[in-house]
Coordinates of C-alpha atoms in Angstrom, one line a residue:
X4 CA -35.8 2.1 209.6
X5 CA -38.1 4.5 210.1
X6 CA -41.3 4.2 210.6
X7 CA -44.0 5.6 212.4
X8 CA -46.5 3.2 214.3
X9 CA -50.0 4.7 214.7
X10 CA -53.4 3.8 214.0
X11 CA -53.5 4.8 210.0
X12 CA -49.9 3.0 209.2
X13 CA -51.2 0.3 211.2
X14 CA -53.6 -1.1 209.8
X15 CA -52.9 -0.4 206.4
X16 CA -49.6 -2.4 207.1
X17 CA -51.7 -5.1 208.4
X18 CA -53.9 -5.4 205.1
X19 CA -51.1 -4.9 202.9
X20 CA -48.7 -7.7 204.2
X21 CA -52.1 -9.6 204.0
X22 CA -51.8 -8.7 200.3
X23 CA -48.5 -9.6 199.7
X24 CA -49.0 -13.1 201.0
X25 CA -51.7 -14.1 199.5
X26 CA -50.1 -12.9 196.3
X27 CA -47.5 -15.5 197.2
X28 CA -49.6 -18.2 198.3
X29 CA -51.5 -18.0 195.0
X30 CA -48.1 -17.9 193.1
X31 CA -47.0 -20.9 195.3
X32 CA -50.6 -22.6 194.5
X33 CA -50.7 -21.7 190.4
X34 CA -46.6 -23.3 190.3
X35 CA -48.1 -26.8 192.3
X36 CA -51.4 -26.6 190.8
X37 CA -49.7 -25.6 186.8
X38 CA -53.3 -23.2 186.9
X39 CA -52.3 -20.3 185.1
X40 CA -55.3 -18.2 186.3
X41 CA -53.4 -18.3 189.9
X42 CA -50.8 -16.9 188.5
X43 CA -52.6 -13.5 187.3
X44 CA -54.7 -13.6 190.4
X45 CA -51.2 -13.8 192.7
X46 CA -49.9 -10.1 190.1
X47 CA -53.6 -8.9 190.5
X48 CA -53.1 -8.8 194.2
X49 CA -49.7 -7.6 194.5
X50 CA -50.1 -4.9 192.2
X51 CA -53.3 -3.6 194.5
X52 CA -51.1 -4.4 197.6
X53 CA -48.6 -1.7 196.1
X54 CA -51.7 0.6 195.2
X55 CA -51.9 1.1 198.7
X56 CA -48.5 0.8 200.2
X57 CA -47.8 5.5 199.2
X58 CA -50.9 6.0 201.9
X59 CA -49.6 3.5 204.7
X60 CA -45.6 4.1 203.8
X61 CA -46.6 8.6 203.9
X62 CA -48.6 7.9 207.0
X63 CA -45.4 5.6 208.6
X64 CA -43.3 9.0 208.2
X65 CA -41.3 7.8 204.4
X66 CA -42.6 11.4 202.8
X67 CA -40.7 13.5 205.4
X68 CA -37.6 11.8 205.8
X69 CA -34.6 11.0 203.5
X70 CA -34.0 9.0 201.9
X71 CA -37.4 7.5 202.5
X72 CA -39.0 10.9 200.3
X73 CA -36.6 10.5 197.2
X74 CA -37.8 7.0 197.5
X75 CA -41.4 7.2 197.5
X76 CA -41.4 9.9 194.5
X77 CA -39.6 7.8 192.0
X78 CA -40.7 5.0 192.7
X79 CA -44.1 3.8 191.2
X80 CA -46.5 1.8 193.4
X81 CA -50.2 2.4 191.8
X82 CA -49.6 0.8 188.4
X83 CA -53.5 1.7 186.9
X84 CA -51.9 0.6 183.3
X85 CA -51.2 -3.3 184.6
X86 CA -53.9 -3.7 186.9
X87 CA -56.9 -3.7 184.3
X88 CA -54.8 -6.3 181.9
X89 CA -53.9 -8.2 184.5
X90 CA -57.9 -8.4 185.5
X91 CA -59.0 -9.3 182.1
X92 CA -56.4 -11.9 181.6
X93 CA -57.4 -13.2 185.1
X94 CA -60.7 -13.8 183.8
X95 CA -60.1 -15.4 180.2
X96 CA -56.9 -18.4 181.8
X97 CA -59.9 -19.2 184.6
X98 CA -62.6 -19.3 182.4
X99 CA -60.7 -20.8 179.1
X100 CA -57.5 -23.3 179.7
X101 CA -56.9 -23.1 176.6
X102 CA -55.6 -19.0 176.9
X103 CA -51.9 -18.2 176.3
X104 CA -50.3 -15.1 177.2
X105 CA -48.8 -14.3 173.7
X106 CA -47.2 -11.6 171.4
X107 CA -50.6 -9.9 170.7
X108 CA -51.8 -10.1 175.0
X109 CA -48.8 -8.2 175.5
X110 CA -49.7 -5.4 174.1
X111 CA -52.2 -4.7 176.8
X112 CA -49.5 -4.2 178.4
X113 CA -48.0 -1.0 176.7
X114 CA -49.6 1.4 178.0
X115 CA -48.2 0.2 181.5
X116 CA -44.2 -0.2 180.0
X117 CA -45.1 3.5 178.6
X118 CA -45.6 5.0 182.2
X119 CA -42.6 2.5 183.6
X120 CA -39.9 4.4 181.3
X121 CA -41.7 7.3 182.2
X122 CA -40.9 7.5 185.5
X123 CA -37.4 5.9 184.5
X124 CA -36.8 9.2 182.5
X125 CA -37.9 11.2 185.8
X126 CA -35.3 9.0 187.9
X127 CA -32.4 9.6 185.1
X128 CA -33.1 13.6 184.8
X129 CA -33.1 14.4 188.4
X130 CA -31.4 12.1 190.3
X131 CA -28.1 11.8 187.1
X132 CA -28.6 14.5 185.4
X133 CA -30.1 17.8 186.8
X134 CA -29.0 16.2 190.6
X135 CA -32.0 17.6 191.8
X136 CA -35.2 18.3 191.9
X137 CA -37.1 19.1 188.4
X138 CA -39.9 16.6 187.9
X139 CA -40.8 16.8 191.7
X140 CA -40.1 20.4 192.0
X141 CA -44.0 20.7 193.8
X142 CA -43.4 18.1 196.1
X143 CA -46.0 15.9 194.8
X144 CA -45.9 12.1 193.8
X145 CA -46.2 11.7 190.1
X146 CA -48.5 8.5 191.0
X147 CA -51.3 11.3 192.1
X148 CA -51.1 13.4 189.4
X149 CA -54.8 13.8 187.8
X150 CA -54.2 12.4 184.2
X151 CA -52.6 9.5 185.1
X152 CA -55.7 8.7 188.1
X153 CA -58.2 9.9 185.5
X154 CA -56.6 7.6 182.3
X155 CA -55.7 4.7 184.8
X156 CA -59.6 4.5 185.6
X157 CA -60.9 4.7 182.6
X158 CA -58.1 1.7 181.3
X159 CA -59.2 -0.1 184.5
X160 CA -62.9 0.4 183.6
X161 CA -62.7 -0.4 179.9
X162 CA -61.2 -4.1 181.2
X163 CA -63.6 -4.8 183.6
X164 CA -66.3 -4.4 180.5
X165 CA -63.7 -7.0 178.3
X166 CA -64.2 -9.5 181.5
X167 CA -67.7 -9.2 181.4
X168 CA -67.8 -9.8 178.0
X169 CA -65.9 -12.5 178.0
X170 CA -68.0 -14.1 180.3
X171 CA -71.2 -13.5 179.4
X172 CA -69.9 -15.7 175.6
X173 CA -68.1 -18.1 178.0
X174 CA -72.0 -18.5 179.6
X175 CA -73.0 -18.9 176.3
X176 CA -70.8 -21.5 175.0
X177 CA -71.0 -23.7 178.3
X178 CA -74.6 -24.5 177.7
X179 CA -73.8 -25.7 174.2
X180 CA -70.8 -28.4 174.7
X181 CA -71.4 -29.1 178.0
X182 CA -74.8 -31.0 180.3
X183 CA -72.7 -29.6 183.4
X184 CA -73.0 -26.5 183.1
X185 CA -73.7 -25.1 186.1
X186 CA -70.9 -26.7 187.7
X187 CA -68.7 -24.8 186.0
X188 CA -70.7 -21.1 185.7
X189 CA -68.0 -19.9 188.2
X190 CA -70.5 -17.6 190.7
X191 CA -66.9 -16.9 191.8
X192 CA -66.3 -15.1 188.6
X193 CA -69.5 -12.7 189.1
X194 CA -68.2 -12.4 192.6
X195 CA -64.7 -11.5 191.8
X196 CA -66.2 -8.6 189.4
X197 CA -68.6 -7.1 191.0
X198 CA -66.0 -7.2 193.7
X199 CA -63.8 -5.1 191.3
X200 CA -66.3 -2.6 190.4
X201 CA -66.6 -2.1 193.7
X202 CA -62.9 -0.9 193.5
X203 CA -63.6 1.1 190.8
X204 CA -66.6 3.0 191.8
X205 CA -65.6 3.5 195.4
X206 CA -62.7 6.6 194.0
X207 CA -66.1 8.1 193.0
X208 CA -67.9 7.2 196.1
X209 CA -65.5 8.9 198.3
X210 CA -65.2 12.3 196.0
X211 CA -69.4 12.2 196.4
X212 CA -68.6 12.0 200.2
X213 CA -66.2 14.5 200.4
X214 CA -67.6 16.8 198.5
X215 CA -71.4 17.0 200.6
X216 CA -68.8 15.9 204.1
X217 CA -65.3 18.3 203.7
X218 CA -63.1 16.9 205.2
X219 CA -60.6 19.6 206.5
X220 CA -57.8 17.4 206.6
X221 CA -57.9 15.4 202.8
X222 CA -55.0 13.5 203.9
X223 CA -56.7 11.8 206.7
X224 CA -59.8 11.6 205.1
X225 CA -58.7 9.4 202.2
X226 CA -57.1 6.6 204.1
X227 CA -60.2 5.4 204.8
X228 CA -60.7 5.1 200.9
X229 CA -57.4 3.3 200.8
X230 CA -58.8 1.3 203.4
X231 CA -62.0 0.4 202.3
X232 CA -59.8 -0.6 199.0
X233 CA -58.1 -3.2 200.9
X234 CA -60.8 -4.8 202.2
X235 CA -62.1 -5.4 198.8
X236 CA -58.7 -6.3 198.1
X237 CA -58.3 -8.7 201.0
X238 CA -62.1 -10.6 199.9
X239 CA -60.5 -11.0 196.0
X240 CA -57.5 -12.5 197.9
X241 CA -59.0 -15.2 200.5
X242 CA -61.6 -16.1 197.8
X243 CA -59.9 -16.0 194.6
X244 CA -57.0 -18.3 196.9
X245 CA -60.1 -21.0 198.0
X246 CA -61.7 -21.0 194.2
X247 CA -61.6 -24.7 193.1
X248 CA -64.2 -24.5 190.1
X249 CA -62.4 -25.6 186.9
X250 CA -63.0 -26.1 183.3
X251 CA -61.8 -28.2 180.9
X252 CA -63.5 -26.8 177.8
X253 CA -60.2 -24.9 175.6
X254 CA -61.8 -22.2 173.1
X255 CA -60.9 -19.6 170.8
X256 CA -62.4 -16.9 169.7
X257 CA -62.9 -16.6 165.9
X258 CA -61.4 -12.8 164.9
X259 CA -64.2 -10.1 164.9
X260 CA -67.3 -11.9 165.3
X261 CA -68.3 -12.8 169.1
X262 CA -70.9 -15.2 167.4
X263 CA -68.3 -17.8 166.6
X264 CA -66.2 -20.1 168.7
X265 CA -63.4 -23.0 168.4
X266 CA -63.6 -25.5 170.2
X267 CA -60.2 -26.4 171.1
X268 CA -59.1 -30.0 171.2
X269 CA -57.4 -32.7 174.4
X270 CA -53.8 -31.1 172.5
X271 CA -55.3 -27.4 173.0
X272 CA -54.9 -27.3 169.5
X273 CA -57.7 -27.7 166.1
X274 CA -57.1 -28.6 162.4
X275 CA -59.8 -27.5 160.9
X276 CA -61.9 -24.3 162.1
X277 CA -65.2 -24.9 160.5
X278 CA -65.6 -28.1 162.0
X279 CA -65.4 -27.0 165.2
X280 CA -67.1 -23.9 165.3
X281 CA -69.8 -23.6 167.8
X282 CA -72.0 -20.3 167.2
X283 CA -73.6 -19.3 170.9
X284 CA -75.8 -17.0 168.8
X285 CA -77.6 -17.6 165.8
X286 CA -78.2 -22.1 165.3
X287 CA -81.3 -22.0 166.5
X288 CA -82.6 -20.3 163.9
X289 CA -84.3 -22.1 161.5
X290 CA -83.1 -20.1 158.5
X291 CA -79.6 -21.1 159.6
X292 CA -80.8 -25.0 159.1
X293 CA -77.6 -27.3 157.9
X294 CA -79.1 -30.5 155.9
X295 CA -79.7 -34.2 157.0
X296 CA -81.0 -32.2 160.5
X297 CA -83.3 -34.7 160.8
X298 CA -80.9 -38.1 160.1
X299 CA -78.1 -36.5 163.1
X300 CA -81.5 -36.0 165.2
X301 CA -82.3 -39.5 164.6
X302 CA -78.9 -41.0 165.3
X303 CA -78.2 -38.6 168.4
X304 CA -81.7 -40.1 170.2
X305 CA -80.2 -43.9 169.4
X306 CA -77.0 -43.0 170.9
X307 CA -78.3 -41.3 173.8
X308 CA -81.5 -43.8 174.9
X309 CA -79.1 -46.9 173.9
X310 CA -75.9 -45.9 176.4
X311 CA -78.4 -43.9 178.5
X312 CA -74.9 -41.5 177.7
X313 CA -77.5 -38.8 180.2
X314 CA -76.0 -40.9 183.5
X315 CA -72.5 -39.3 183.2
X316 CA -72.4 -35.9 184.8
X317 CA -70.0 -34.7 182.8
X318 CA -71.1 -35.9 179.2
X319 CA -70.1 -33.4 176.6
X320 CA -70.6 -32.2 173.6
X321 CA -67.2 -33.5 172.1
X322 CA -68.1 -36.9 173.9
X323 CA -71.2 -37.5 171.5
X324 CA -69.0 -36.0 168.7
X325 CA -66.4 -38.6 168.8
X326 CA -68.7 -41.6 169.4
X327 CA -71.1 -40.7 166.1
X328 CA -67.8 -40.1 164.2
X329 CA -68.6 -36.4 163.3
X330 CA -67.4 -33.1 164.6
X331 CA -68.4 -31.0 167.4
X332 CA -70.0 -28.4 164.6
X333 CA -72.5 -30.8 163.1
X334 CA -73.7 -32.2 166.4
X335 CA -74.4 -28.8 168.5
X336 CA -76.0 -27.9 165.2
X337 CA -78.4 -30.4 164.8
X338 CA -79.4 -30.4 168.7
X339 CA -80.0 -26.1 168.5
X340 CA -81.7 -26.4 165.1
X341 CA -83.7 -30.1 165.6
X342 CA -84.4 -30.2 169.1
X343 CA -85.1 -26.0 169.7
X344 CA -82.5 -25.7 172.5
X345 CA -78.6 -25.6 173.9
X346 CA -76.7 -28.9 174.2
X347 CA -77.6 -28.7 178.9
X348 CA -81.0 -27.9 178.2
X349 CA -81.1 -31.1 175.9
X350 CA -79.1 -33.8 178.1
X351 CA -80.9 -32.3 181.4
X352 CA -84.5 -32.8 179.8
X353 CA -83.1 -36.8 179.2
X354 CA -82.7 -36.3 183.0
X355 CA -85.7 -35.5 184.0
X356 CA -87.7 -38.4 182.4
X357 CA -85.4 -40.8 184.0
X358 CA -86.5 -39.6 186.8
X359 CA -90.0 -39.2 186.3
X360 CA -90.1 -42.9 185.0
X361 CA -88.1 -43.7 188.5
X362 CA -90.9 -41.8 190.4
X363 CA -93.7 -44.0 188.5
X364 CA -92.1 -47.3 190.0
X365 CA -92.2 -45.8 193.2
X366 CA -88.4 -45.6 193.8
X367 CA -88.9 -42.2 195.6
X368 CA -90.7 -44.0 198.5
X369 CA -86.8 -46.7 199.2
X370 CA -84.6 -43.3 198.1
X371 CA -83.7 -39.9 198.7
X372 CA -85.0 -37.5 195.9
X373 CA -81.3 -36.8 195.6
X374 CA -80.0 -40.0 195.2
X375 CA -82.6 -40.3 192.4
X376 CA -81.2 -37.2 190.7
X377 CA -77.5 -38.0 191.2
X378 CA -78.0 -41.7 189.4
X379 CA -79.8 -40.1 186.6
X380 CA -76.9 -37.8 186.2
X381 CA -78.1 -34.7 187.9
X382 CA -74.7 -33.3 190.3
X383 CA -76.5 -30.7 192.4
X384 CA -79.4 -30.5 194.2
X385 CA -79.7 -26.7 192.8
X386 CA -79.1 -28.2 188.9
X387 CA -81.5 -30.6 189.5
X388 CA -84.2 -28.9 190.8
X389 CA -83.9 -26.0 188.2
X390 CA -84.2 -28.2 185.2
X391 CA -87.1 -30.4 186.7
X392 CA -88.8 -26.8 187.4
X393 CA -88.1 -25.9 183.7
X394 CA -89.7 -29.5 182.3
X395 CA -92.4 -29.5 183.9
X396 CA -93.2 -26.7 185.5
X397 CA -93.2 -28.2 189.3
X398 CA -90.5 -28.7 191.8
X399 CA -89.7 -32.4 192.8
X400 CA -91.7 -32.2 195.3
X401 CA -95.1 -31.0 194.0
X402 CA -94.4 -33.2 191.4
X403 CA -95.0 -36.7 193.2
X404 CA -97.9 -34.3 195.6
X405 CA -99.9 -33.4 192.0
X406 CA -98.7 -36.8 190.2

């Protein structure tokens, strides 16, 4: 097999092979853990690794030798119309355990499938019908056609925006239904979306550099873009593989109204949508106040105080609704409208009050502040400090000094 090991082909071979290895590792992790997000990240890493392949193999001499030249021409490596949907599916499966790939989701793959069909038509006509180059008479790989590159970039940008919107909805939802929101806000989501944004900006960055500092050898000049792209991909693969944060709260968006979200039960289903609806935008408004809000306020307060539910670091809205024999929508409205705060802040206020009570009893003299925080239901130092300052205006240490 022809492969010219040189500076350019060897470095890209290293990053390409690492991408393929991590793609397989993520696939294995998905199979062993049953976490569907690992499958989608595996596909994403594989597609992005293939994106680098033409330049790696080009520097290895494949465009200059047959039959490798035809293999490069007639095999699509840069699947730009698949990368965007896959990153969107990954975002959904990571944030929503109820996400499933159904026919509606398959519609997102139609542009990518059409591009594969387009390539198949080229192969059939050139190799089987004409027996000569027609589509490739110019000697330029179809993957690098301007129309495909620009439309592919637009496609990926659209799905990047959709992923951000989905994550923002998740952040609004999680503070309404979980008392440990900070633990499942997925810092990793921010990191990989920033990395993906960098991937999107790299072509424009290198085009700008090329405009001001033109490179006589454009082929070698583009190599730096693919190296940078590979390094960003390498970061996504490694940190994505290491991500261990999981969310247990399944949900479904309510059609075109993105402020309405349906919570799903443990079986990933719901019986009555209205009873499982969480309005992530409007529930705190007084004009939307529902009947018996004062009654539910009292019942919720009595339950939390008598059973010290706030001490459970993973306390959820669903758990309280079960104990009060009602549905999530009622409890959510009662907390939002009755106490004028979201569920996460509501429970953290109880935890802060419990910490302050222990401070008053002098427990901070025989126990660490973090130990007290954990006993009162906080699950991390950062969450404790943030909630305590939001409630009192002071950090825990400054509070002890002042009071």
